[in-house]
Amino acid sequence: MLGTVLRNRVFSNTIWLVSERILSIFGLFIITSSVAKYIGPSNFGKINTAVLYFSIVQSLVVWGSDIIGVKLITRFPIYGINFLRSFTFFKVLFFSISSFFVFCYFYLEYDQLTFVFSLAVGFSSFFAILDYANTYNEATLKSNINVIANVIGLILSLVIRYIIVELKLDPKYLSFSILAQGFFPYIIRFFFFRINNKSYSFFYKPKIKHIKYGVFSGLGLVISSVSIMIYLNIGRVFLSDFDTMSSLGIYSVAMVLGTTWSFVNNAIIVSLTPMLYSSQKEVSAQVTSFLSMILIVIGLFYFSFFLLFGDYIITLLYGKEYEQAYYISLILIPVTTLSSLGIVAARYIISQGGYNFEAKKAFLTAIFTIFISWLLIRNFGMYGAAWGTLLCEILSLTIINYFYKRAEVFYIHVNIFDLKMNISILKAVLKDYSSR
């Protein structure tokens, strides 16, 4: 039985993803905490401001092509790969235009250090935009390649950060570590892609039909993804305007501690998404309930752990300056659980062709989030940002989702703790992927 589980592609893929995130978190906690101590909450907030803006730009530029690519490769591998390669041209063009305006904004509105960080984050994001091999590996359950690439990039990035902190160099040199974390994984993943797909040349003439398909199919997804980025991060935007950079730095640490554990959720979701997309409607709904049950259990475990030890961890790694991050993290942990449940529900809806619904839902949630975050942050600062995000995740996951096709998502949630059904899904997962 154990041998069957270990040979199973879903579980091996999940183990690879989880192992990568464990190594990443270990390194990030040790090195990032040292950086946070070294440059202080204010400068740490500046780095996160740059990351925030380019996260939104990246979500916009990708245009939902990653989700479309996974779905296409799962069903039509050659067409899916050609689609991703063609659509890269659109992404590069779009990114070049949008990033130019973001750079101008940072240059005019922020100090020199923040502008330098924005340049580094922007160019690092550019390599992520080019990286269609990452999507290909996810769709074909070859996450071991993504893991190898990400870990090497992370190690090099952390080594650079460690040297800068130890030598007490100017904080602007942290830009090199940011660049390394985007550049090296891209090079490594593309190298493996070329080895495994020798028939594909480096230069590829984009096909207009693929770009048109991506633009029209991804319109609903891009509205959804950008809206999600807005309502997940609007708190940090308002904090930088209504509060201090120090508050933003503390809130950013809380975000790390409150959301980093979701690597387990993401690994499980990524590994089971092909099954969700390739199954009939009834089975897809059951897989969604099964996934949701696992994510809730994981969330409860992490919340209990952090409740007991979180205060000590923050004091040890970050120092007394960041102690408020403990209380904010206790709010953001449930937010992360709800967000993961929302991803699962969204993938079910997309598997049934609900692109437009997802776009409308995300847009409505973003509007509500902007209003509630503005109101709460002006009155309660960092705590208002956390509570605002929690309220919006609840709204997005439940009330709005329940309007989809006569409350299909509601019945999926009702079946989350149907033990008999979940056991049957687990057996199906083992049987299906062991035979591949």
Coordinates of N, CA and C in Angstrom, one line a residue, residues 88 107 110 115 117 167 178 192 216 225 281 291 293 319 379 383:
T88 N 3.0 34.2 -25.2 CA 4.2 34.8 -24.6 C 4.4 36.2 -25.2
Y107 N 9.2 56.4 -9.6 CA 10.2 57.4 -9.8 C 9.7 58.8 -9.3
Y110 N 8.0 58.1 -5.0 CA 8.7 57.5 -3.9 C 10.2 57.9 -3.9
F115 N 12.4 53.2 -5.5 CA 12.5 53.1 -7.0 C 13.5 52.0 -7.4
F117 N 14.2 49.3 -5.7 CA 13.6 48.0 -5.4 C 12.5 47.7 -6.5
L167 N 27.8 41.9 5.7 CA 28.8 42.9 5.4 C 28.2 44.3 5.6
I178 N 16.8 39.9 -5.4 CA 15.4 39.9 -6.0 C 15.5 39.5 -7.4
F192 N 15.4 22.5 -19.0 CA 14.8 21.2 -18.9 C 13.7 21.0 -20.0
F216 N -9.6 36.5 -25.7 CA -11.0 36.4 -25.5 C -11.3 35.4 -24.4
S225 N -8.6 37.5 -11.8 CA -7.3 37.5 -11.1 C -6.8 38.8 -10.6
K281 N -18.9 16.2 -14.5 CA -19.4 17.2 -13.6 C -19.5 16.7 -12.2
L291 N -11.2 18.1 -1.8 CA -10.1 19.1 -1.6 C -10.4 20.1 -0.5
M293 N -12.2 19.8 2.2 CA -12.1 19.1 3.5 C -10.6 19.1 3.9
G319 N 12.2 40.2 16.2 CA 12.5 41.1 17.3 C 11.2 41.8 17.8
N379 N -9.8 53.8 10.3 CA -10.2 53.8 11.7 C -9.4 52.9 12.6
Y383 N -5.0 46.4 11.9 CA -6.1 45.5 12.3 C -7.3 45.6 11.4

